[in-house]
Each structure stands twice: as structure tokens, then as C-alpha cells.
mmCIF file of C-alpha atoms and ligand atoms in Angstrom:
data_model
loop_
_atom_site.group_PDB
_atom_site.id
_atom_site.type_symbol
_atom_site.label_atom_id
_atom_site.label_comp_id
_atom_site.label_asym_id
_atom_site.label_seq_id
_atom_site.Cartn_x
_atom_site.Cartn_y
_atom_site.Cartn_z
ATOM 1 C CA UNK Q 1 48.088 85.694 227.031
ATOM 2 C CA UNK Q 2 50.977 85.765 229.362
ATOM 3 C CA UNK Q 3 50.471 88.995 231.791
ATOM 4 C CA UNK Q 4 53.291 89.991 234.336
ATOM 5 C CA UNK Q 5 53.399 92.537 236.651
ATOM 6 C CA UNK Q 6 55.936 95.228 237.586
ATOM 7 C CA UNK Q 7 56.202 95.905 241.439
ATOM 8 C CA UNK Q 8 54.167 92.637 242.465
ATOM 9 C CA UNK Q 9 54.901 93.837 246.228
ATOM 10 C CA UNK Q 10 53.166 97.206 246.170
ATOM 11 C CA UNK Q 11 49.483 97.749 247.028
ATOM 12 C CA UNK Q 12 48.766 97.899 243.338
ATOM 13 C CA UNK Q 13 50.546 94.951 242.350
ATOM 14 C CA UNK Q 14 49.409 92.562 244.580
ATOM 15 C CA UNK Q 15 45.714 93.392 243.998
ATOM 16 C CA UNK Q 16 46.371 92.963 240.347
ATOM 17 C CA UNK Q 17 48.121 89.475 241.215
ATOM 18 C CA UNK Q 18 45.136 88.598 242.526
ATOM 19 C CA UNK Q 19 42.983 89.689 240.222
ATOM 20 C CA UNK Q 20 44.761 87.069 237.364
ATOM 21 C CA UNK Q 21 44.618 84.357 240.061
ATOM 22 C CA UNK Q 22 40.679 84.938 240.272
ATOM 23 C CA UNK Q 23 40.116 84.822 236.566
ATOM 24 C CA UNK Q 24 42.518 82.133 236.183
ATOM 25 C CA UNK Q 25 45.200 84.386 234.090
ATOM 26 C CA UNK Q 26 48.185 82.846 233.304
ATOM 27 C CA UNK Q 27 50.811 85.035 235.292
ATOM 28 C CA UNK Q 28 54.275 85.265 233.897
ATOM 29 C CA UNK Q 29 55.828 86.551 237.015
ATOM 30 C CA UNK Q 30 56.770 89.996 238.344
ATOM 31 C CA UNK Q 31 59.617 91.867 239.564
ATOM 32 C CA UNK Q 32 60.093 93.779 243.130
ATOM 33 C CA UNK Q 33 62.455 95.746 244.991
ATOM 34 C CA UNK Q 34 65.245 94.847 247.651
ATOM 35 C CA UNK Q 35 63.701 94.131 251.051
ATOM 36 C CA UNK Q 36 59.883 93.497 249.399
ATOM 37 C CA UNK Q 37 58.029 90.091 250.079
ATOM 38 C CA UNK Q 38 57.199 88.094 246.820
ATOM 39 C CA UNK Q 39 53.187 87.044 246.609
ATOM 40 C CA UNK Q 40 52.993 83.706 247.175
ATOM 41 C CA UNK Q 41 53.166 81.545 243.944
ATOM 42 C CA UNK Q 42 54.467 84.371 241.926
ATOM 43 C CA UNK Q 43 57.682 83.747 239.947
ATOM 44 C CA UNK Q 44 60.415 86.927 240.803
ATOM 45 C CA UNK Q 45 62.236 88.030 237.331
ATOM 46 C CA UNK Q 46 65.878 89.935 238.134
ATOM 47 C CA UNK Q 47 64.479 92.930 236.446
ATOM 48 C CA UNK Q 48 61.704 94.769 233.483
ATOM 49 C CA UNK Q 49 64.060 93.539 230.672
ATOM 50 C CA UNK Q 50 64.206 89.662 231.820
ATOM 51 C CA UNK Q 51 60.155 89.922 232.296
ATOM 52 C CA UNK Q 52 59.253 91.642 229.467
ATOM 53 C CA UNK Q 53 60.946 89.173 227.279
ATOM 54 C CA UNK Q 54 58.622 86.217 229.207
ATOM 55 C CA UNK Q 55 55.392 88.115 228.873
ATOM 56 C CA UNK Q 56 52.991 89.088 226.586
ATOM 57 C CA UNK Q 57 51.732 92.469 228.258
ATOM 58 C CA UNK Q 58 53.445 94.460 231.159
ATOM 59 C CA UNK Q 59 50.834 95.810 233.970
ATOM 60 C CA UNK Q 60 53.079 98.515 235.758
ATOM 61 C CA UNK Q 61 51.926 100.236 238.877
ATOM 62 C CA UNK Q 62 55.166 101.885 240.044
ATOM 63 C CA UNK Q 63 57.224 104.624 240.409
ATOM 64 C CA UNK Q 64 58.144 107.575 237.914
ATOM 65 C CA UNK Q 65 61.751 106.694 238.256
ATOM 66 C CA UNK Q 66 60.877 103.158 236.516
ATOM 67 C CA UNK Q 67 59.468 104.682 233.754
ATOM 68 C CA UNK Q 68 61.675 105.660 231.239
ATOM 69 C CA UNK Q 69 63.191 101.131 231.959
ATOM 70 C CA UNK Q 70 60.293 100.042 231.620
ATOM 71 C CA UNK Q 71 58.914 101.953 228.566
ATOM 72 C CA UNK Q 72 62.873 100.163 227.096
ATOM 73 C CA UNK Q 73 61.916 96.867 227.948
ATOM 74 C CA UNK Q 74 58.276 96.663 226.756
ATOM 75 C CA UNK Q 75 59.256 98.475 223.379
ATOM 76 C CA UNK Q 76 62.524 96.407 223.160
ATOM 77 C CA UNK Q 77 60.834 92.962 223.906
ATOM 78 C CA UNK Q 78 57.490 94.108 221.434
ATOM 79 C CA UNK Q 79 54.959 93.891 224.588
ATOM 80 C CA UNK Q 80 51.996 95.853 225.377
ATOM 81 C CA UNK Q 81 52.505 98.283 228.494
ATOM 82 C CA UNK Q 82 49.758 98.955 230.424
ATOM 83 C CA UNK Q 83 51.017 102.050 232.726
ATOM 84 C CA UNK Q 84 48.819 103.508 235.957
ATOM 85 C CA UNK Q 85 52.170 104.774 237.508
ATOM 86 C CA UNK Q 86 51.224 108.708 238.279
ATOM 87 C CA UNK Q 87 52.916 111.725 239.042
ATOM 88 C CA UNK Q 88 55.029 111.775 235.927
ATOM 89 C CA UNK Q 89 57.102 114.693 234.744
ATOM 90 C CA UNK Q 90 57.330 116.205 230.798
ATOM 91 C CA UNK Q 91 60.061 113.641 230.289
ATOM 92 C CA UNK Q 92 58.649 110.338 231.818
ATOM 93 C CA UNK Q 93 55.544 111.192 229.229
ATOM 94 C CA UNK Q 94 57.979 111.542 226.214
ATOM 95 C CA UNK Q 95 59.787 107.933 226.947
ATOM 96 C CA UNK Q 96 55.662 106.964 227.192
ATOM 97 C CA UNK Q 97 55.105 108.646 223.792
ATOM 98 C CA UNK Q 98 58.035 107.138 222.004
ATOM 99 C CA UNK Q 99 57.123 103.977 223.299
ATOM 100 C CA UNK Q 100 53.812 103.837 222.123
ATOM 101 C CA UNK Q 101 55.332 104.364 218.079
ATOM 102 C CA UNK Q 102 56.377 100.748 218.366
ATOM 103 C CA UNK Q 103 53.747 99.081 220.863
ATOM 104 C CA UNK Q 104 50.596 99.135 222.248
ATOM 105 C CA UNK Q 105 50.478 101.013 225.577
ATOM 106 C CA UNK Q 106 47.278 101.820 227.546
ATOM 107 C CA UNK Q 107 47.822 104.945 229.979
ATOM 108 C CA UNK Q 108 45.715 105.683 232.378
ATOM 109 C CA UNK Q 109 45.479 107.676 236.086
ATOM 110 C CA UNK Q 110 42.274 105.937 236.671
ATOM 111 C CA UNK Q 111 42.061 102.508 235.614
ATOM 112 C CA UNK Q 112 37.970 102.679 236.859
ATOM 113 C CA UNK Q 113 34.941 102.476 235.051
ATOM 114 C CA UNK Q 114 33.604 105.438 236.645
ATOM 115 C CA UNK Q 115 36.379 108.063 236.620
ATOM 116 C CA UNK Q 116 36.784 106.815 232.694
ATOM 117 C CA UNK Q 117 33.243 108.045 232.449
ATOM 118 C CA UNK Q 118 33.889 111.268 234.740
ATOM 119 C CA UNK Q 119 36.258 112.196 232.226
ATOM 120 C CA UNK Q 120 33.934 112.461 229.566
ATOM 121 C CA UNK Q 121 31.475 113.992 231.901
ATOM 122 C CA UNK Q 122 34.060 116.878 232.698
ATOM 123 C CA UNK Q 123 35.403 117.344 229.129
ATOM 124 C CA UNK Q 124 31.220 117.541 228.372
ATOM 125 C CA UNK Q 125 30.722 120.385 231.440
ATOM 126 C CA UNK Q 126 33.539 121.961 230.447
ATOM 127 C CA UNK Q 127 32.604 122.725 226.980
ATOM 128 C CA UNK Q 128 28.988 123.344 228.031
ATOM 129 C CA UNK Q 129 29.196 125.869 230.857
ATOM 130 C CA UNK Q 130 31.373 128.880 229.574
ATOM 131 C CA UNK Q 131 34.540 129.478 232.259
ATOM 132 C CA UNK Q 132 33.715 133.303 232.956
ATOM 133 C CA UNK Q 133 30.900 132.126 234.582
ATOM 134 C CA UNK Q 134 31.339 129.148 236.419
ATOM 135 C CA UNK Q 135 34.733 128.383 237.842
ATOM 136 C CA UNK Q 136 35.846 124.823 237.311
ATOM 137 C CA UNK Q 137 37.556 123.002 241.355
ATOM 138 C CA UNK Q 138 38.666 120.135 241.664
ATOM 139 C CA UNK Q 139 39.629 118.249 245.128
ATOM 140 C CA UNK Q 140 40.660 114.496 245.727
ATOM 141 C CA UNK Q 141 41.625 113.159 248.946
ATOM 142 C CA UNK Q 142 43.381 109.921 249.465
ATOM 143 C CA UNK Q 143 45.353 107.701 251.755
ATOM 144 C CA UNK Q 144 49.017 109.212 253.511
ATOM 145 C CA UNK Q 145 51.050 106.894 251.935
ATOM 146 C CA UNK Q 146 50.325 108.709 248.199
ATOM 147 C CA UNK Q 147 53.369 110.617 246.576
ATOM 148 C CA UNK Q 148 52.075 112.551 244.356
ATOM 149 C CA UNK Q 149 49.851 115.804 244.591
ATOM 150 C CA UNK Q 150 47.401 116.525 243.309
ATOM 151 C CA UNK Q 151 46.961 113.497 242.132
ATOM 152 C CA UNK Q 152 46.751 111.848 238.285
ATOM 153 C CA UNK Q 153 43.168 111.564 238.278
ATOM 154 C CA UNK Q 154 42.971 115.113 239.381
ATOM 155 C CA UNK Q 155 45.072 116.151 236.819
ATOM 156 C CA UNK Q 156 43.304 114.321 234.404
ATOM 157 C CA UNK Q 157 39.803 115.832 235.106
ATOM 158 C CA UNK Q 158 41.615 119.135 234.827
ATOM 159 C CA UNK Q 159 42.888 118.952 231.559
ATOM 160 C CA UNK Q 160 39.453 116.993 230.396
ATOM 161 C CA UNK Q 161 37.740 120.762 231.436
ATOM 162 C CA UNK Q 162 40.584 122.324 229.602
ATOM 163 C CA UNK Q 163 40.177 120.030 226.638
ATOM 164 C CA UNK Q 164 36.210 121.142 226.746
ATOM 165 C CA UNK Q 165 36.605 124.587 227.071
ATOM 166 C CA UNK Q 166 39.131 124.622 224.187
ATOM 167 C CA UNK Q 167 41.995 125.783 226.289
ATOM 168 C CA UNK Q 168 43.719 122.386 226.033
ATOM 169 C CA UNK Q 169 47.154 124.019 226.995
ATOM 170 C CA UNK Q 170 45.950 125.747 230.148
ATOM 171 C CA UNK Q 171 48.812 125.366 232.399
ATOM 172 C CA UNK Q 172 48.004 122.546 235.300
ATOM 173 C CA UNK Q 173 48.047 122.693 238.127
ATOM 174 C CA UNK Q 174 47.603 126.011 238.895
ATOM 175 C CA UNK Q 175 50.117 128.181 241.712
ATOM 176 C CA UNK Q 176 49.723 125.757 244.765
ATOM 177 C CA UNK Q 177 49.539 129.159 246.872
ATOM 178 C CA UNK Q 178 45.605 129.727 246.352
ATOM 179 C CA UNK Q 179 46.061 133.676 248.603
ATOM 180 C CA UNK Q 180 44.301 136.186 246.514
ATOM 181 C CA UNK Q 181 41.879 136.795 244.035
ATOM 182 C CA UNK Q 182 40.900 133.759 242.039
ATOM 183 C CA UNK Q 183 42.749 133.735 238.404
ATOM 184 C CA UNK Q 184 39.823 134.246 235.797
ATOM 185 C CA UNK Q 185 39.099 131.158 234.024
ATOM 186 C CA UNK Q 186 41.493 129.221 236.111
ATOM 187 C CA UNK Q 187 41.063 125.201 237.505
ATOM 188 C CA UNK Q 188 41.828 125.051 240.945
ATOM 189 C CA UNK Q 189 43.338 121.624 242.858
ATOM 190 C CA UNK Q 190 43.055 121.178 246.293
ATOM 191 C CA UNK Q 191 44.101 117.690 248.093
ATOM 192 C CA UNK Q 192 43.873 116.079 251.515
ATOM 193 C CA UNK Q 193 45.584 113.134 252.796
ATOM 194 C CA UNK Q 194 44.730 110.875 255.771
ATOM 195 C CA UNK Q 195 43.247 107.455 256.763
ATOM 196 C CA UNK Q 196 42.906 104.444 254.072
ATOM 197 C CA UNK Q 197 40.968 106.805 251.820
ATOM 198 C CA UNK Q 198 41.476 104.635 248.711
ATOM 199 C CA UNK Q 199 40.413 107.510 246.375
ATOM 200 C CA UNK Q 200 37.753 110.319 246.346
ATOM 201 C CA UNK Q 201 37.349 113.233 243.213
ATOM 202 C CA UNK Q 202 34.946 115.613 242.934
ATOM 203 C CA UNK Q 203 35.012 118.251 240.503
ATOM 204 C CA UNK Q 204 32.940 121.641 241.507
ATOM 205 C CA UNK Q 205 31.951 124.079 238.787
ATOM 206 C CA UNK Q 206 30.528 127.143 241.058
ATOM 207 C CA UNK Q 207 28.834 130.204 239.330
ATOM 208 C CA UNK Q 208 26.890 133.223 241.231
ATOM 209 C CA UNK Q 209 24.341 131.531 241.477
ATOM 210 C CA UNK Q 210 24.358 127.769 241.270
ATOM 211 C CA UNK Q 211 27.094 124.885 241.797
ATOM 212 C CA UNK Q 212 27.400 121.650 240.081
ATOM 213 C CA UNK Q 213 29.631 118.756 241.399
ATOM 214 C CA UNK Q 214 30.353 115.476 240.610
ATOM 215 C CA UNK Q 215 32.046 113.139 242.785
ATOM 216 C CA UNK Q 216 33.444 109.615 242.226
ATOM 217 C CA UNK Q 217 34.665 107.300 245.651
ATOM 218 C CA UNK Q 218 37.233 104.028 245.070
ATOM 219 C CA UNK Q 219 36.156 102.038 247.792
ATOM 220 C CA UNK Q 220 38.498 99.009 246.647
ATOM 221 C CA UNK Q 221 41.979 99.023 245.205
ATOM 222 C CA UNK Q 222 40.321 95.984 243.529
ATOM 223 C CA UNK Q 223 38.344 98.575 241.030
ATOM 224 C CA UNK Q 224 41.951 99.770 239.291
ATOM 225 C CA UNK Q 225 43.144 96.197 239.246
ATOM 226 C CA UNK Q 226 40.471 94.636 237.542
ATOM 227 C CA UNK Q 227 40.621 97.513 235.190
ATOM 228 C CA UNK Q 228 44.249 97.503 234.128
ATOM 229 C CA UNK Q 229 43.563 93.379 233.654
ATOM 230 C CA UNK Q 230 40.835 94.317 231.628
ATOM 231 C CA UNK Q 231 43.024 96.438 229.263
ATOM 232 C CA UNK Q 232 45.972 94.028 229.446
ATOM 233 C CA UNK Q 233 43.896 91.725 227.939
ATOM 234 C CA UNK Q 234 42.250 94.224 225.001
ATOM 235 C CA UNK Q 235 45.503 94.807 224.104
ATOM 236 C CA UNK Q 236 45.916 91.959 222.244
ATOM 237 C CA UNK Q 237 46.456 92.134 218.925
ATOM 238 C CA UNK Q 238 45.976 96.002 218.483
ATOM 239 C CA UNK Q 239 49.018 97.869 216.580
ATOM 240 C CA UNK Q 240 50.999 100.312 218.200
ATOM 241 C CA UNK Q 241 49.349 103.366 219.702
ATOM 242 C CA UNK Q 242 48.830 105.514 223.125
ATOM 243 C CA UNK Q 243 45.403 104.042 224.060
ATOM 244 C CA UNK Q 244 43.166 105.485 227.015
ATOM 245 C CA UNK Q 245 40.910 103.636 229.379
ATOM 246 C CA UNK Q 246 38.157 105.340 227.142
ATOM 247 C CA UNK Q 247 39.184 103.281 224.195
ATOM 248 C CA UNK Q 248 38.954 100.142 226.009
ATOM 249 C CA UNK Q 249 35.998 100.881 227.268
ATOM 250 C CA UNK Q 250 34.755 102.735 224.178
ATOM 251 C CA UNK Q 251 33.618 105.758 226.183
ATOM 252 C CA UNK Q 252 34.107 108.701 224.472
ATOM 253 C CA UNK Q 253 37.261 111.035 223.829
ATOM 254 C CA UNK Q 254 40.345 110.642 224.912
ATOM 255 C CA UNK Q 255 40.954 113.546 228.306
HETATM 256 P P1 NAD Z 301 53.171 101.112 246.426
HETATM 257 O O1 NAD Z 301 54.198 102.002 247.037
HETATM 258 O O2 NAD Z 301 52.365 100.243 247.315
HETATM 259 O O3 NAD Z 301 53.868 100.171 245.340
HETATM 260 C C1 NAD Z 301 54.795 100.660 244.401
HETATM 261 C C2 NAD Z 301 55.693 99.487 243.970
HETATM 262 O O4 NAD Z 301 56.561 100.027 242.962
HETATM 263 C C3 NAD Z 301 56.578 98.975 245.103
HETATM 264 O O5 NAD Z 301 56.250 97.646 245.391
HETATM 265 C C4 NAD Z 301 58.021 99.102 244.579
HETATM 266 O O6 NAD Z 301 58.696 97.888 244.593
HETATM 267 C C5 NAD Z 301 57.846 99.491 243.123
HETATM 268 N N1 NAD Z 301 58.843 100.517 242.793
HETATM 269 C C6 NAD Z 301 59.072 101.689 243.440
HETATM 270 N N2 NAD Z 301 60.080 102.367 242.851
HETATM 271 C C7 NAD Z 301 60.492 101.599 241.817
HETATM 272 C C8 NAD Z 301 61.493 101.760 240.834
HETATM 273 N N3 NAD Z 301 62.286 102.831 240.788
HETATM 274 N N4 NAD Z 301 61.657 100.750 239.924
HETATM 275 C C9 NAD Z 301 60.867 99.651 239.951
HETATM 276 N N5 NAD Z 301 59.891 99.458 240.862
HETATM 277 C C10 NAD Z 301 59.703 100.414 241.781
HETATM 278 O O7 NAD Z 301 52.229 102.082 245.559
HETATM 279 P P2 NAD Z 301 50.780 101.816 244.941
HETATM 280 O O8 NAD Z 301 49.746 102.328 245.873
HETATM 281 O O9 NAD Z 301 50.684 100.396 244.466
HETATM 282 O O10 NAD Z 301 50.812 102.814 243.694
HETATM 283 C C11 NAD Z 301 51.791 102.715 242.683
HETATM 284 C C12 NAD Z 301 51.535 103.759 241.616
HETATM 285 O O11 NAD Z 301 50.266 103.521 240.976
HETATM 286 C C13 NAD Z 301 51.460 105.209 242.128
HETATM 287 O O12 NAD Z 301 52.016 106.060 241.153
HETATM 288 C C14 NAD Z 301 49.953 105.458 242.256
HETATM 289 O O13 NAD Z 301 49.606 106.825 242.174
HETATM 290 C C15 NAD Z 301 49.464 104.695 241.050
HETATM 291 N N6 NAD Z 301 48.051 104.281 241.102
HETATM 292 C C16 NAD Z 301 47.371 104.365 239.923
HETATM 293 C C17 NAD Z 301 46.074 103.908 239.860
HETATM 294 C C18 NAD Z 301 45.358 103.919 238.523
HETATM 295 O O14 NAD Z 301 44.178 103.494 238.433
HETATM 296 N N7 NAD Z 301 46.027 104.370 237.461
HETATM 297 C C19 NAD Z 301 45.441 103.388 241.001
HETATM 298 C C20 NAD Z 301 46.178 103.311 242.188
HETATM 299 C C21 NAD Z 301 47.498 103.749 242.225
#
């Protein structure tokens, strides 16, 4: 299986190079922006189109304004798309959706083992403790360098309470301004930013009179990379579909 990689330069993208050179991947190549340094040994495509028609699956750690090229050039070229890119908007998702009617495509915030099981864990909690009574928080800090806010993950864990409690079209995030009374039922974000935090969730559901949290820590960039590879290479083979990290790890339902 021939795997290339969109962005090769970025933080992502190198640590996914890497990853296919330690489990001796064959690497099609990768494409990168004016001014960016190419990895060492990897081959430099002119753009999506001219890789996805040398590859077999398309890992894509990115930018939202890539999306809507890149989810042409994996369906155009009949490649898998394996997509961690975050901080999409309504549209970005629909080019992902459409794309995924004529490929394979594995979406994910959280490319890790552990937030793939958090997931399931929050979708459980949220079905299981009733939302008058214990109000579902989320916070995630991470490194300065991070666009979005809050971030995917976040957003995912939100909407994996929503999906729980049966309220799967709860509006996320909530108002950013958190002044006043707290909305009943509501699931609150808060972020941080600062040092090389890689990436740290924890999801509080507080009631009168207990709190439960859970709280997953990225120490490595290395855990995501390994992760998309890992789904890069499940996708071969399977027919066209929006696929989770659950589904290649068979871990529950989708968030
Ligand atoms: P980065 O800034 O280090 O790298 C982004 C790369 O994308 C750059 O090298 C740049 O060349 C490329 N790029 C930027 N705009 C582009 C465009 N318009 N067209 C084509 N390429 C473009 O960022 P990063 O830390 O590697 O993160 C990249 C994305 O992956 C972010 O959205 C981040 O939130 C997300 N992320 C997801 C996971 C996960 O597990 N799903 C983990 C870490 C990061």
C-alpha cells in the first residue's frame, strides 16, 4: 500500500513520515507549502491532485482551507482519505460527506487509542447520568501554536454526551461568554493555551453532590501518527463510507 501525506512539513506530517519510515511503509511522497522544508528522503508532489493519483491512501493533517481540494482529489483519483485536520466549518464537513459516497474516508479529531475509547466512555456517562442533575464540562488545554478553539476532540466529547443523552442536535459549543447563570442541561468548553502541551481533555460531570471526571494526556505527537497509519492501512479494501477511529479500532459507536 502506497501511503502519502498531505503537509509533510507540519508537526503532524512529519511525525507521520516517520512513523512509515519505522514500519518500513512504502511512502509515496507528500506535498507542502511555499517556504516549508521537505523531510529528508521524501518525494515533494506539485499539489493533492498529482499525489493522490500516485498513492493508495491520503493521510491529511492540514488546514480547513485544504479541505474541500483534497476531499476532490482523493474522490477523483478513488483513494482512501484519512482526515485529522480540525476546526472545520458546516461546509468543509459536507465536501467530507460527499466524499465519503465514493471512497473510504476515516475522520477523526483524535487519532488515539485512548480518546477513541473516551468517546465511548462519554457517550456511556452521558446516557447514564440524567443532565438536570449533573452538568456535563469539558476543558482541553494545548500548545500556542493551535488554531482552533475549543478544540476537535473537545467538540467531539461534547457531542458524544449529546449523542448519550439523546439530544444529539444540542447546539456546540455553547456562548463562549460563560457570565451568568449556567444554561440548564447545557455542555460547557473551556480551553487554555501555553507551553508544548501536546494535548490534555478532561470531561467533568458535576452534580450537588458528587463530580466525576475523566481525563486523557497526549504526551507524544507520535500517539496520532501511529494512529492515522494504523487506519491508512485498514482502509484497504473497505467500500466507500465515513469511518471513525472507533471502527478501526472496533470500539463502540460512532461520537
Ligand atoms: P502544522 O501547522 O504544524 O502543520 C500544518 C501543515 O498543513 C503545514 O505544514 C502546512 O503546509 C499545511 N497547510 C496549511 N494550510 C494549508 C492549505 N491551505 N493547503 C494545504 N496545506 C496546508 O499543524 P499540526 O500541528 O500538524 O496540525 C495540523 C492539523 O491537524 C490541525 O487542524 C490540528 O488541529 C490537527 N491535529 C489533529 C490530530 C488528530 O489526532 N486528529 C492530532 C494533532 C493535530
Amino acid at each position: 500500500m502506497r501511503i502519502a501525506i498531505a503537509g509533510v512539513a507540519g508537526r503532524m506530517g512529519r511525525m507521520v513520515a516517520e512513523i512509515c519510515a519505522e514500519q518500513g511503509l512504502a511512502l509515496a511522497g507528500g506535498t507542502l507549502r511555499a517556504g516549508e522544508a521537505a523531510p529528508e528522503g521524501v518525494t515533494i508532489f506539485a499539489d493533492a491532485a498529482a499525489l493522490a493519483a500516485s498513492c493508495d491512501a491520503l493521510i491529511d493533517f492540514t488546514n480547513p482551507a485544504a479541505v474541500a481540494d483534497h476531499a476532490r482529489a482523493c474522490a477523483g483519483h478513488g483513494i482512501a482519505w484519512v482526515l485529522g485536520t480540525t476546526g472545520l466549518s458546516k461546509s468543509d464537513q459536507a465536501a467530507i460527506d460527499r466524499a465519503s459516497r465514493e471512497i473510504a474516508v476515516v475522520q477523526a479529531a483524535n487519532f488515539s487509542a485512548g480518546v477513541t475509547i473516551m468517546l465511548e466512555l462519554a457517550r456511556q456517562l452521558g446516557a447514564a447520568l440524567p443532565a438536570g442533575d449533573y452538568d456535563a464540562e469539558i476543558l482541553e488545554m494545548h500548545h500556542g501554536r493551535k488554531l482552533d478553539a475549543p478544540s476537535g476532540t473537545a467538540l467531539a466529547l461534547g457531542r458524544a454526551v449529546a449523542n448519550g443523552r439523546g439530544e444529539p442536535d444540542q447546539v456546540l459549543p455553547g456562548p463562549a461568554d460563560r457570565s451568568g447563570a449556567r444554561p440548564p442541561g447545557a455542555i460547557g468548553f473551556a480551553s487554555l493555551r501555553g507551553g508544548q502541551v501536546v494535548g490534555r481533555h478532561s470531561l467533568l460531570f458535576a452534580s450537588e453532590a458528587e463530580h466525576i471526571t475523566i481525563t486523557h494526556e497526549a504526551l507524544d505527537r507520535r500517539v496520532f501518527a501511529a494512529g492515522a497509519v494504523r487506519a491508512a492501512l485498514w482502509t484497504q479494501g473497505r467500500p466507500p463510507g465515513l469511518y471513525g477511529m472507533n471502527d478501526v479500532l472496533g470500539i463502540g459507536r460512532p461520537a
